Coordinates of C-alpha atoms in Angstrom, one line a residue:
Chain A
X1 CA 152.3 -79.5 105.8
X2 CA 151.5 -83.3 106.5
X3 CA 147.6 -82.5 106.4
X4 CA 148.4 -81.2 102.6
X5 CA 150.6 -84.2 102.1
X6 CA 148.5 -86.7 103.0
X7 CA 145.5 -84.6 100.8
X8 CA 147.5 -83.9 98.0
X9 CA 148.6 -87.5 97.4
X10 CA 144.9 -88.3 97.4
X11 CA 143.9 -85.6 94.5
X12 CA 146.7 -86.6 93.1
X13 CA 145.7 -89.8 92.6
X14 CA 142.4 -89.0 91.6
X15 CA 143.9 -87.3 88.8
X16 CA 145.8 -90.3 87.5
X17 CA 142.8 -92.6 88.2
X18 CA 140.6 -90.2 85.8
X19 CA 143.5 -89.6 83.1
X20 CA 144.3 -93.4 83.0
X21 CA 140.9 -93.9 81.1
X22 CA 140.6 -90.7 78.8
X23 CA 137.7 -92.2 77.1
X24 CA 135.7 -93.2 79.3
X25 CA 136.1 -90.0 81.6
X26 CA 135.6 -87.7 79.0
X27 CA 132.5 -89.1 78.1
X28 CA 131.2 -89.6 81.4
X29 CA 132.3 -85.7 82.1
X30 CA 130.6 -85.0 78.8
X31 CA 127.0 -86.9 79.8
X32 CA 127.1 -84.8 82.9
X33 CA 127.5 -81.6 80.9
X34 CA 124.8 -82.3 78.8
X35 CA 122.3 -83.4 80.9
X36 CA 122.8 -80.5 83.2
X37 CA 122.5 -77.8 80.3
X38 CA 119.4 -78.6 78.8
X39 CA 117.5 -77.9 82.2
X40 CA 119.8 -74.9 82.8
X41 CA 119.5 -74.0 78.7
X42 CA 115.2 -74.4 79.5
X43 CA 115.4 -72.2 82.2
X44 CA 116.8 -69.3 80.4
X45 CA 114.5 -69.9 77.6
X46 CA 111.7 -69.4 80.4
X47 CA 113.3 -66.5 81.7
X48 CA 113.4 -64.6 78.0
X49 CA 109.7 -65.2 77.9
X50 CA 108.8 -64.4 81.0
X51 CA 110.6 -61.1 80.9
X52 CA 108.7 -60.8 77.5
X53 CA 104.8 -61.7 79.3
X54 CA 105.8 -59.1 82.1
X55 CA 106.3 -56.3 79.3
X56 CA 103.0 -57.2 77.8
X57 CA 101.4 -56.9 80.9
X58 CA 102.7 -54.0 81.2
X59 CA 101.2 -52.4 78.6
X60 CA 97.8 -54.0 79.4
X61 CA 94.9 -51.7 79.9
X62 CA 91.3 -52.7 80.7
X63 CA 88.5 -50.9 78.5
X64 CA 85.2 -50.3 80.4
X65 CA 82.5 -49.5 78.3
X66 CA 79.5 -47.3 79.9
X67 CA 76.1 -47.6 77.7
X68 CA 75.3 -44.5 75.5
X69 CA 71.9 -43.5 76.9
X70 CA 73.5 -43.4 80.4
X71 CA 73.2 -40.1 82.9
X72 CA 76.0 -37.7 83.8
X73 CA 74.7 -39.3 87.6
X74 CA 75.4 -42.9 86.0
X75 CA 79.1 -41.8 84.5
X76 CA 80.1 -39.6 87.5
X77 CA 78.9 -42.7 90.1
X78 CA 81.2 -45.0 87.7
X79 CA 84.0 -43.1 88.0
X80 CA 83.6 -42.5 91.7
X81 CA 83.9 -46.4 91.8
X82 CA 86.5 -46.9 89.7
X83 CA 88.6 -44.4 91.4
X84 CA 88.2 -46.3 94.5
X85 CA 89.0 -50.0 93.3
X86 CA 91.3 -49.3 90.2
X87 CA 95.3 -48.1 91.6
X88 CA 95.8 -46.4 88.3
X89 CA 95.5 -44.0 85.6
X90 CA 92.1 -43.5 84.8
X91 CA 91.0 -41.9 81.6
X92 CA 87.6 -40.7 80.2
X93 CA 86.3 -41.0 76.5
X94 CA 82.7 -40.1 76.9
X95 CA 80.1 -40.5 73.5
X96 CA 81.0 -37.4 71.4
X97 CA 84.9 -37.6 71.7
X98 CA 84.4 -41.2 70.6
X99 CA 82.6 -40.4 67.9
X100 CA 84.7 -37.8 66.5
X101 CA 87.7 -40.4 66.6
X102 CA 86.0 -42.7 64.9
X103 CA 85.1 -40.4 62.0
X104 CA 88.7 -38.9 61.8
X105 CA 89.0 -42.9 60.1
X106 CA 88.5 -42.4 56.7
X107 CA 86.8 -45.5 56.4
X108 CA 84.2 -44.9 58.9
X109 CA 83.9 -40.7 58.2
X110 CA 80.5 -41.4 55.7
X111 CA 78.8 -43.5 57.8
X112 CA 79.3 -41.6 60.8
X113 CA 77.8 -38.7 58.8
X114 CA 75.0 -40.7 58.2
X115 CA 74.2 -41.7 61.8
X116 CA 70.9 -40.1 63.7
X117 CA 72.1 -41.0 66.8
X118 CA 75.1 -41.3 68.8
X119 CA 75.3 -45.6 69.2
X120 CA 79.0 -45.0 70.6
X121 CA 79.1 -46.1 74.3
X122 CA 81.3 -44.3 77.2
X123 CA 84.4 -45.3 78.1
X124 CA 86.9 -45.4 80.8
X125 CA 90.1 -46.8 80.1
X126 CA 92.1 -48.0 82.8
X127 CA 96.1 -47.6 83.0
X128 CA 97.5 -49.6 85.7
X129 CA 100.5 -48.9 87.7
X130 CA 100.7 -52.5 88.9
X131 CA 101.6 -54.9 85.8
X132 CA 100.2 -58.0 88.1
X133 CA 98.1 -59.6 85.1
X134 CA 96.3 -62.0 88.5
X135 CA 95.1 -58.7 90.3
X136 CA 93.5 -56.9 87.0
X137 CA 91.6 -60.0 86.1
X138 CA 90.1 -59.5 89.7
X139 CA 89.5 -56.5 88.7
X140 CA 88.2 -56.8 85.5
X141 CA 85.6 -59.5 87.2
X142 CA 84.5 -57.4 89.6
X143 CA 83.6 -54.5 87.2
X144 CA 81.6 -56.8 84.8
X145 CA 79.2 -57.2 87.9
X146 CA 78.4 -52.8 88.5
X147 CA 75.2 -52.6 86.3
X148 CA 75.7 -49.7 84.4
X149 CA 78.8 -51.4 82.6
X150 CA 77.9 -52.5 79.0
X151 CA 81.4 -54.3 78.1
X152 CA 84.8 -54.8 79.8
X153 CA 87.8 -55.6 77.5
X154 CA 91.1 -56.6 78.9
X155 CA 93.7 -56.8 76.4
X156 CA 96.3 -59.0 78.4
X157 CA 94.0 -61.5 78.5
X158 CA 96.7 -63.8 76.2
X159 CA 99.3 -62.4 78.2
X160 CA 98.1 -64.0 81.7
X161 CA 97.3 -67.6 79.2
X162 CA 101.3 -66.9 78.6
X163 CA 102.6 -66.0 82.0
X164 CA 100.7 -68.9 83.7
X165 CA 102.5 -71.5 80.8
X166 CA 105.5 -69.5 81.7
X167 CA 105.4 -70.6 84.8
X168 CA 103.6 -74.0 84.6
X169 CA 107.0 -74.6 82.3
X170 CA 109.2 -73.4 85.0
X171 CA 107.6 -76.1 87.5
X172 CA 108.3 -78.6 84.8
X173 CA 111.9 -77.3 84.4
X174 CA 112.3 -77.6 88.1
X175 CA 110.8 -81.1 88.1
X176 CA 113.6 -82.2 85.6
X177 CA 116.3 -80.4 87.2
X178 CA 115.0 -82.3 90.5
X179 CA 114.6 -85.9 88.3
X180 CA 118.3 -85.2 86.9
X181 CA 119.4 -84.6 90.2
X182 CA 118.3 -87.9 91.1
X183 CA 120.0 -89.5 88.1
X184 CA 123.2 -87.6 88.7
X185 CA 124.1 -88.9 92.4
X186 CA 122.5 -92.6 91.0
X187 CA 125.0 -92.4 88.3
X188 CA 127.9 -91.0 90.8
X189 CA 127.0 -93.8 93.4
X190 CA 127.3 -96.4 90.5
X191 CA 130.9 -95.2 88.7
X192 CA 131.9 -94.5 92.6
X193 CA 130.8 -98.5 93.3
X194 CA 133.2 -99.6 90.2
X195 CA 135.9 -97.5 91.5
X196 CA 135.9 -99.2 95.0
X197 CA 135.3 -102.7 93.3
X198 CA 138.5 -101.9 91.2
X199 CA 140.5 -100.8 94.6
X200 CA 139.0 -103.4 96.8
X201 CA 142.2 -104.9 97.6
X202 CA 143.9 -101.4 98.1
X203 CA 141.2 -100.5 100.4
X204 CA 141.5 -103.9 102.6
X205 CA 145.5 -103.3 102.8
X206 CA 144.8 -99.5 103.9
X207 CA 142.1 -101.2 106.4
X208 CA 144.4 -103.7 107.8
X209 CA 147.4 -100.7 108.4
X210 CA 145.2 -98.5 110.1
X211 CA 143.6 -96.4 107.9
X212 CA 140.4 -94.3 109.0
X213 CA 136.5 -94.8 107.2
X214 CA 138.0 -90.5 106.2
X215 CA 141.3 -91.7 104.7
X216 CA 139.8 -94.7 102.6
X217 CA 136.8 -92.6 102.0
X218 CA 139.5 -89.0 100.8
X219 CA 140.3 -90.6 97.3
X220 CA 136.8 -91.4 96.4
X221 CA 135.4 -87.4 97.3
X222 CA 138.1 -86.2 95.4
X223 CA 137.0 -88.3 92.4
X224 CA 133.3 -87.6 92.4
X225 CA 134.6 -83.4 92.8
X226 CA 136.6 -83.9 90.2
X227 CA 134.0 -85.6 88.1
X228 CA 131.4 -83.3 89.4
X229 CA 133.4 -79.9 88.8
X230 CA 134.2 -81.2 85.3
X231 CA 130.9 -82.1 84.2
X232 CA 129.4 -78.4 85.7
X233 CA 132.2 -77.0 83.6
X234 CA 130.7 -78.7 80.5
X235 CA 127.5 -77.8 81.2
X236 CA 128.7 -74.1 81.6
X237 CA 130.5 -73.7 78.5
X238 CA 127.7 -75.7 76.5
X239 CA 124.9 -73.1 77.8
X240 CA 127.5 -70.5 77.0
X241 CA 128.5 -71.5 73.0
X242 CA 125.1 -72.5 73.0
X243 CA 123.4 -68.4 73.9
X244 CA 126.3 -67.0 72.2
X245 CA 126.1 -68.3 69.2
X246 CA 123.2 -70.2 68.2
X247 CA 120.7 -68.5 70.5
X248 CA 122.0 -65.0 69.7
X249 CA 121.9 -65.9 65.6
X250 CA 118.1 -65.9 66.0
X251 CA 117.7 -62.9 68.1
X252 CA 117.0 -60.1 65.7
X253 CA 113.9 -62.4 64.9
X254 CA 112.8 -62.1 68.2
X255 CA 113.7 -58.7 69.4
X256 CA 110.5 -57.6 67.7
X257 CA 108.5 -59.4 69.2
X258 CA 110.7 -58.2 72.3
X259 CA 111.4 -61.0 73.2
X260 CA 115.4 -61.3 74.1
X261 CA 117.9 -63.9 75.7
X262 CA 120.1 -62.5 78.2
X263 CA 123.9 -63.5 78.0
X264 CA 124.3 -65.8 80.5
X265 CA 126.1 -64.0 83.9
X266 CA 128.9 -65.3 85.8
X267 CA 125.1 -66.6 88.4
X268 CA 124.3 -68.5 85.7
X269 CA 126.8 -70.2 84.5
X270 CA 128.7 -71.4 88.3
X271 CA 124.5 -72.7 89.2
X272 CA 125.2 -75.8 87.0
X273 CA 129.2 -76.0 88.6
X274 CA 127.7 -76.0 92.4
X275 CA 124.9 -78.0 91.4
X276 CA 127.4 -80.6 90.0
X277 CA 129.7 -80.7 92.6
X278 CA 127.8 -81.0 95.6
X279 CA 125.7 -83.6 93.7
X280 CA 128.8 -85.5 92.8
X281 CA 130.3 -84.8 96.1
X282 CA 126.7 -86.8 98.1
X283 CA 127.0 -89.8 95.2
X284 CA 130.7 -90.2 96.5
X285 CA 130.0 -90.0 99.7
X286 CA 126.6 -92.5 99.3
X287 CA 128.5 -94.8 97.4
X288 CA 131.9 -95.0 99.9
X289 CA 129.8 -95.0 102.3
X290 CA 127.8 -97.5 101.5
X291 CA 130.7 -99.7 101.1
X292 CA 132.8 -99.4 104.8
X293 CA 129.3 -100.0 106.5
X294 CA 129.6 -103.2 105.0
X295 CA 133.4 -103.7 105.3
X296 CA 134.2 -102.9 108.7
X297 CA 132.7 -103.3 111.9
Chain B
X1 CA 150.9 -107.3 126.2
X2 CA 148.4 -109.8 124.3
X3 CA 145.6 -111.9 126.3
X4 CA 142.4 -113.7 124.8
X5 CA 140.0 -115.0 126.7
X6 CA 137.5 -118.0 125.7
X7 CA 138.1 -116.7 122.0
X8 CA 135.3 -117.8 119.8
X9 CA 134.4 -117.2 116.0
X10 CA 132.0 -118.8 113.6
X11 CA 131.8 -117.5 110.7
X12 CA 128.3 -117.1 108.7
X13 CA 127.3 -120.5 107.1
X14 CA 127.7 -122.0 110.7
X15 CA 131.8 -122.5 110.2
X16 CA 133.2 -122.7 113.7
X17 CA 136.5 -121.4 113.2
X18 CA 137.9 -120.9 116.9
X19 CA 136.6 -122.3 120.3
X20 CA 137.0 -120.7 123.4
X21 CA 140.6 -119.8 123.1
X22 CA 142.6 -118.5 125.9
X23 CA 146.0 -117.3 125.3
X24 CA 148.5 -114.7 127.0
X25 CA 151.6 -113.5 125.0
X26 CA 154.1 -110.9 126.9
X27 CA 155.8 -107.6 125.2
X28 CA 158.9 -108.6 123.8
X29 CA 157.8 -112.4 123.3
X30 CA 158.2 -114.4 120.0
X31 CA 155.1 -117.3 119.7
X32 CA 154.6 -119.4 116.9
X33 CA 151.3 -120.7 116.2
X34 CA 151.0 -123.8 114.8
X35 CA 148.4 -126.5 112.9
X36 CA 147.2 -127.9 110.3
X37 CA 145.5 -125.9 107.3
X38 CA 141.8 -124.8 109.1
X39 CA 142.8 -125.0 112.5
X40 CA 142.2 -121.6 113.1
X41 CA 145.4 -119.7 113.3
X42 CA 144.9 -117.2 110.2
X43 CA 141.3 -116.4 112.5
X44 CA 143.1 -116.4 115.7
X45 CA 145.7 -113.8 113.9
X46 CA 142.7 -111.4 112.5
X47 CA 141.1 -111.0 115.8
X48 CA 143.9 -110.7 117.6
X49 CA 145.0 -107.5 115.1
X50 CA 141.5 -106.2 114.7
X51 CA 140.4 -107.2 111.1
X52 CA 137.5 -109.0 112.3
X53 CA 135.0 -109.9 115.3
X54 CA 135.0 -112.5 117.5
X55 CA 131.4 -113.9 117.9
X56 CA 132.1 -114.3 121.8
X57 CA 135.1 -113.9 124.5
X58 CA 137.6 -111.3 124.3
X59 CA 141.1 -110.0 122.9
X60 CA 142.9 -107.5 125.1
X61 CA 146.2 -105.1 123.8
X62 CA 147.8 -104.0 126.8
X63 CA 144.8 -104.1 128.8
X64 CA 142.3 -102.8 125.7
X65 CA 139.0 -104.6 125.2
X66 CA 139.0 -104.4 121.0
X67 CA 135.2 -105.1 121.8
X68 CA 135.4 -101.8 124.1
X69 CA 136.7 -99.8 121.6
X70 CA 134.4 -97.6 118.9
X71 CA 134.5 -97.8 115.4
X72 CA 136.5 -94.8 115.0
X73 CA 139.4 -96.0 117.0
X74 CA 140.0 -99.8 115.7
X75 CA 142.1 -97.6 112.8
X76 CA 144.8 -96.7 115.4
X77 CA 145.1 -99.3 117.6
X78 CA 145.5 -101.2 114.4
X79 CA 149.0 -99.2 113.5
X80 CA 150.2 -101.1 117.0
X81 CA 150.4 -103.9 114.5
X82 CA 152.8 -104.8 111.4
X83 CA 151.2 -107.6 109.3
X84 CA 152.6 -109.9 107.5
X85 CA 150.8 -112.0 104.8
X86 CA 151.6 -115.5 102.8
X87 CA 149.8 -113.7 99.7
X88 CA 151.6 -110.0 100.2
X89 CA 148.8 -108.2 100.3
X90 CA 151.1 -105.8 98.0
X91 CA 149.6 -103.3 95.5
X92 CA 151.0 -103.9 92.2
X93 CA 150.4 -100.1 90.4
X94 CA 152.3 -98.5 92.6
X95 CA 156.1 -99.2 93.1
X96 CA 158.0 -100.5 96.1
X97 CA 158.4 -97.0 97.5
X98 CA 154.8 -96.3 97.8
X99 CA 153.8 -99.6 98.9
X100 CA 155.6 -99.2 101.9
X101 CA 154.9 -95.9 102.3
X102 CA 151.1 -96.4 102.7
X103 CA 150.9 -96.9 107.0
X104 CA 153.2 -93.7 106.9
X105 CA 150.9 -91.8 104.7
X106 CA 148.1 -93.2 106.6
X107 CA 149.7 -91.9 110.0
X108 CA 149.8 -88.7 108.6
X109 CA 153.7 -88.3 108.5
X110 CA 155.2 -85.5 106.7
X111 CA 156.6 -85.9 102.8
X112 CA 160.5 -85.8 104.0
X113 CA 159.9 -88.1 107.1
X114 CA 158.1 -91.0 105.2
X115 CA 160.8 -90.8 102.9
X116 CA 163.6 -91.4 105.4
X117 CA 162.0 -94.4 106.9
X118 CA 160.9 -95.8 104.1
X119 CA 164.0 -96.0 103.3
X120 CA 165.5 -97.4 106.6
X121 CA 162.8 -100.1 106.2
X122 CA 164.0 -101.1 102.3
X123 CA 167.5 -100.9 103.5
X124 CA 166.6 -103.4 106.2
X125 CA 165.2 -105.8 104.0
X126 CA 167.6 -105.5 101.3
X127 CA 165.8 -104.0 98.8
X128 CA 166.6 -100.5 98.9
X129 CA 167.6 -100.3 95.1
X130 CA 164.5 -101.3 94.2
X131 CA 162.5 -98.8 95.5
X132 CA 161.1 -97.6 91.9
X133 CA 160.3 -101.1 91.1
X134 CA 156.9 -102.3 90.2
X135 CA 156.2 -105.1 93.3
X136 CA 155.5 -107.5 90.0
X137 CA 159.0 -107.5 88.9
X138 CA 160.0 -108.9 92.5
X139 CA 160.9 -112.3 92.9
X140 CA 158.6 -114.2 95.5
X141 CA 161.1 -114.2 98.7
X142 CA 161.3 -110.3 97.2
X143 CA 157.7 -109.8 97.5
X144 CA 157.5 -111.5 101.1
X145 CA 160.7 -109.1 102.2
X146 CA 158.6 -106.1 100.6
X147 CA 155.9 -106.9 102.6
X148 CA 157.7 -107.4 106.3
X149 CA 159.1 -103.7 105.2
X150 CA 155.7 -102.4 105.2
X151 CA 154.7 -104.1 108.5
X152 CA 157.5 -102.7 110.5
X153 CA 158.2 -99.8 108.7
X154 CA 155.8 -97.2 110.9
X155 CA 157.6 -99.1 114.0
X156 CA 154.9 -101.3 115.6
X157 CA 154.9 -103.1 118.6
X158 CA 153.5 -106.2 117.8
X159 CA 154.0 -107.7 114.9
X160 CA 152.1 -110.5 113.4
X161 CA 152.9 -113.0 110.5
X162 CA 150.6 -115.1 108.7
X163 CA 152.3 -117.8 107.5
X164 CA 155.3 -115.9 105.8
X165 CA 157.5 -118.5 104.6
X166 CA 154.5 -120.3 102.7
X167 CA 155.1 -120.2 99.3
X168 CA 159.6 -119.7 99.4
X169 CA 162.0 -122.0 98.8
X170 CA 164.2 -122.8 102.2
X171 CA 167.2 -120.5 101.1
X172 CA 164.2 -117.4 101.4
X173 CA 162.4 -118.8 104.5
X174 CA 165.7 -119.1 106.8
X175 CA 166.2 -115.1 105.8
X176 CA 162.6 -114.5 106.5
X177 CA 162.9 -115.9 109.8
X178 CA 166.1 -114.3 110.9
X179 CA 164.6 -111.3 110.0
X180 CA 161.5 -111.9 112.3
X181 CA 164.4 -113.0 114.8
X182 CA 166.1 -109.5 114.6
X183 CA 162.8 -107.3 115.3
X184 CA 162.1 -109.2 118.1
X185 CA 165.8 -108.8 120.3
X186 CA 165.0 -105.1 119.3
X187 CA 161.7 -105.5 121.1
X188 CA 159.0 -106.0 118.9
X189 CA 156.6 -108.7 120.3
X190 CA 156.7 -111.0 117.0
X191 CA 153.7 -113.6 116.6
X192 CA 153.9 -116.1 113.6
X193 CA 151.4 -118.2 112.4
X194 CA 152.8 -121.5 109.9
X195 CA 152.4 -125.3 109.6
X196 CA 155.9 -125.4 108.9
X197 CA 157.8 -127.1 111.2
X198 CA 161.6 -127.1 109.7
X199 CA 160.8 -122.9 110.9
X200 CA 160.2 -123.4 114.0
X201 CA 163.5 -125.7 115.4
X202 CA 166.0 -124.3 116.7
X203 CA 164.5 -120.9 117.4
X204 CA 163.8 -121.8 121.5
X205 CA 160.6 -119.4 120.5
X206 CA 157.3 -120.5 122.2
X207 CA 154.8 -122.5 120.3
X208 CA 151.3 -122.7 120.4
X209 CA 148.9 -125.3 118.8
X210 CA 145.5 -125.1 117.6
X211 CA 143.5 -128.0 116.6
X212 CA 140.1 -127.6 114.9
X213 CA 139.7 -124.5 116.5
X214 CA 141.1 -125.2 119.7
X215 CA 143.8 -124.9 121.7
X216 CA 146.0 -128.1 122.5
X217 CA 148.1 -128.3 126.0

């Protein structure tokens, strides 16, 4: 009962310290909100996208064309190999059925009628099971090199271009979430340093009766968590008006593309109220800190 | 229950404050300390309570080294101490009541308790109507009465008083004084630092003078 006494007098007066300058707390809180939704807000931009390179790649299939005046020996040796390098479905097109498709077009169906020869190469097309866009490449590389292959197209080319930004981005994103951090406990440290200079004289009278480096220290914690918890709150509520309504307006012109924005999840929207708490919670404790080592001795 | 031994402080910027002062003052004791503005007595007071360092020699409590003890436990064997300060040392946005309140809150006393004794300390000092009061309102003698019921009010057993009577008129001092008179029959080991010597007569206390920083026979 005295341990929650002696703690509750402290939030307390935390409370009153933060509601005695409505202004200036609100838009402190209100800074912190916004600075910590637009890395949290990027993130979930990334994640849309990258859920949308993942389903190209899924879809991804690599073409390998086999030259027309090859041998059965040639075609059955190719897809011996590719059986044994490709984790997949493999599918054979050879010359004649690719002909005939092509004259079922319309557009094509004179001239094919026209041709002495069959020019259309074989081909293998190659479903994988294993959406990786990295491993196909590898795959696609070592293919080019067999002899008897004329061409090989891979369609997700774009797709890898778009998963590697994807995830460049999301290195960036972490590097601002990292550089906000930074700011965040500076700015904590510095609104903590104005609170002590404002209860100097408190904190020399609580000194001199006996309080503990914990007990002058209490009041300060409880202001950055307040601060902290606030601010993440903001942030939350911003990234969730933000999906839910303006985000959301221009999903029907991405879906698509398929392309889509997930509501934010009770994760994602307490990552940015930890974050801003415990990072409040090491400016407070910086700052006060800071301040006894020089005080006491 | 008090004992310095070749007590020195200088303070930085080469200010010699104290030289080796050697002092013993028994439980129950009432010593004045007296001098002229700078001789050293607010200094002696300080390190004698814990609030600062000596730069050499030593103050004993009962046998304590302060120089023995850690970081972490200055904070208690400074609620041995009441203090007692010519500027009050008072905080003026919070009332009376919680201005004494703060060693009880700081010893971690429960709600009901702090309440009772703080209280019995207003009472004591005559200002138990004014407990709502902002310490502003307070007249100076008020203030200085406020301030003696935050030094005593978690019971100490030393209590030390930097020149209380400072700033009040006569009328306030003699109070002040028979106040300090009172806490010591009860027991309380009462040390009180002034330059004022119409405080000091009649009182068949000990008295202690420091000169520049050192102490006279």
């Amino acid at each position: 009962m005295n341990w929650f006494y002696s703690r509750s007098s402290a939030f307390s007066d935390s409370v009153c310290r933060l509601l005695k300058q409505p202004v200036t707390s609100i838009l402190h809180i209100l800074g912190m909100g916004i600075a910590l939704s637009i890395p949290m807000g990027c993130y979930m931009l990334l994640d849309g996208a990258d859920q949308f390179s993942r389903k190209l790649n899924n879809t991804s299939q690599l073409n390998v064309f086999i030259a027309a005046d090859s041998s059965d020996k040639t075609i059955k040796l190719a897809e011996k190999q590719l059986t044994e390098l490709f984790d997949g479905e493999i599918t054979f097109i050879d010359q004649d059925d690719g002909l005939k498709q092509l004259s079922k077009n319309s557009e094509f169906s004179e001239l094919v009628k026209n041709l002495d020869t069959n020019p259309i190469p074989h081909l293998f097309v190659l479903t994988p099971l294993d959406s990786d866009a990295k491993k196909l490449t590898d795959v696609a590389q070592t293919i080019e090199n067999w002899s008897f292959v004329e061409e090989v197209s891979f369609d997700a080319k774009w797709a890898l271009k778009l998963e590697s930004f994807v995830n460049l981005s999301k290195i960036l994103v972490m590097m601002v979430v990292l550089l906000i951090g930074l700011g965040f406990v500076a700015s904590i440290f510095t609104n903590i340093q104005l609170q002590i200079t404002i209860r100097k004289d408190e904190i020399e009278i609580a000194r001199i009766v006996g309080a503990t480096g914990r007990f002058i220290r209490r009041p300060f914690l409880y202001y950055g968590f307040i601060q902290g918890l606030l601010g993440g709150l903001c942030a939350a509520l911003i990234i969730f008006f933000s999906v839910k309504f303006g985000l959301n307006a221009i999903q029907p012109m991405l879906e698509p593309l398929g392309f889509y924005i997930r509501d934010p999840d009770l994760v994602t929207l307490s990552s940015p109220l930890l974050f801003s708490v415990a990072l409040s919670l090491l400016g407070a404790w910086l700052s006060s800190n800071n301040h006894l080592k020089k005080i006491d001795y | 229950m008090i004992e310095t031994k070749d007590l020195s402080k200088r303070y930085p910027g080469g200010h010699q404050a104290l030289k080796n002062v050697s002092l013993s003052i028994q439980e129950g004791e009432m010593v004045f300390l007296t001098g002229h503005s700078g001789a050293g007595k607010s200094t002696l007071m300080k390190l004698i309570g814990g609030i600062e360092r000596s730069t050499s020699g030593s103050v004993a409590i009962n046998g304590t080294k302060l120089s023995s003890l850690n970081r972490s436990a200055l904070p208690y064997l400074r609620r041995n101490f009441g203090f007692v300060f010519q500027d009050h040392k008072l905080l003026i946005d919070r009332s009376v009541f919680h201005n004494v309140a703060l060693p009880l809150l700081i010893s971690g006393l429960s709600k009901s308790e702090i309440t009772t004794r703080v209280r019995a300390a207003l009472d004591k000092v005559g200002l138990l109507e004014k407990g709502s009061f902002n310490p502003v309102t307070l007249s100076g003698g008020e203030q200085q009465r406020l301030c003696i019921a935050r030094a005593v009010v978690n019971k100490p057993a030393i209590l030390l008083a930097d020149e209380p009577t400072g700033n009040l008129d006569p009328g306030y001092a003699a109070d002040i004084v028979t106040m300090f008179r009172a806490f010591n029959r009860v027991g309380v080991t009462v040390v009180i630092a002034t330059h004022d010597p119409a405080m000091i007569q009649g009182l068949g206390a000990r008295i202690i003078e420091l000169k520049q920083g050192e102490l006279q026979a």
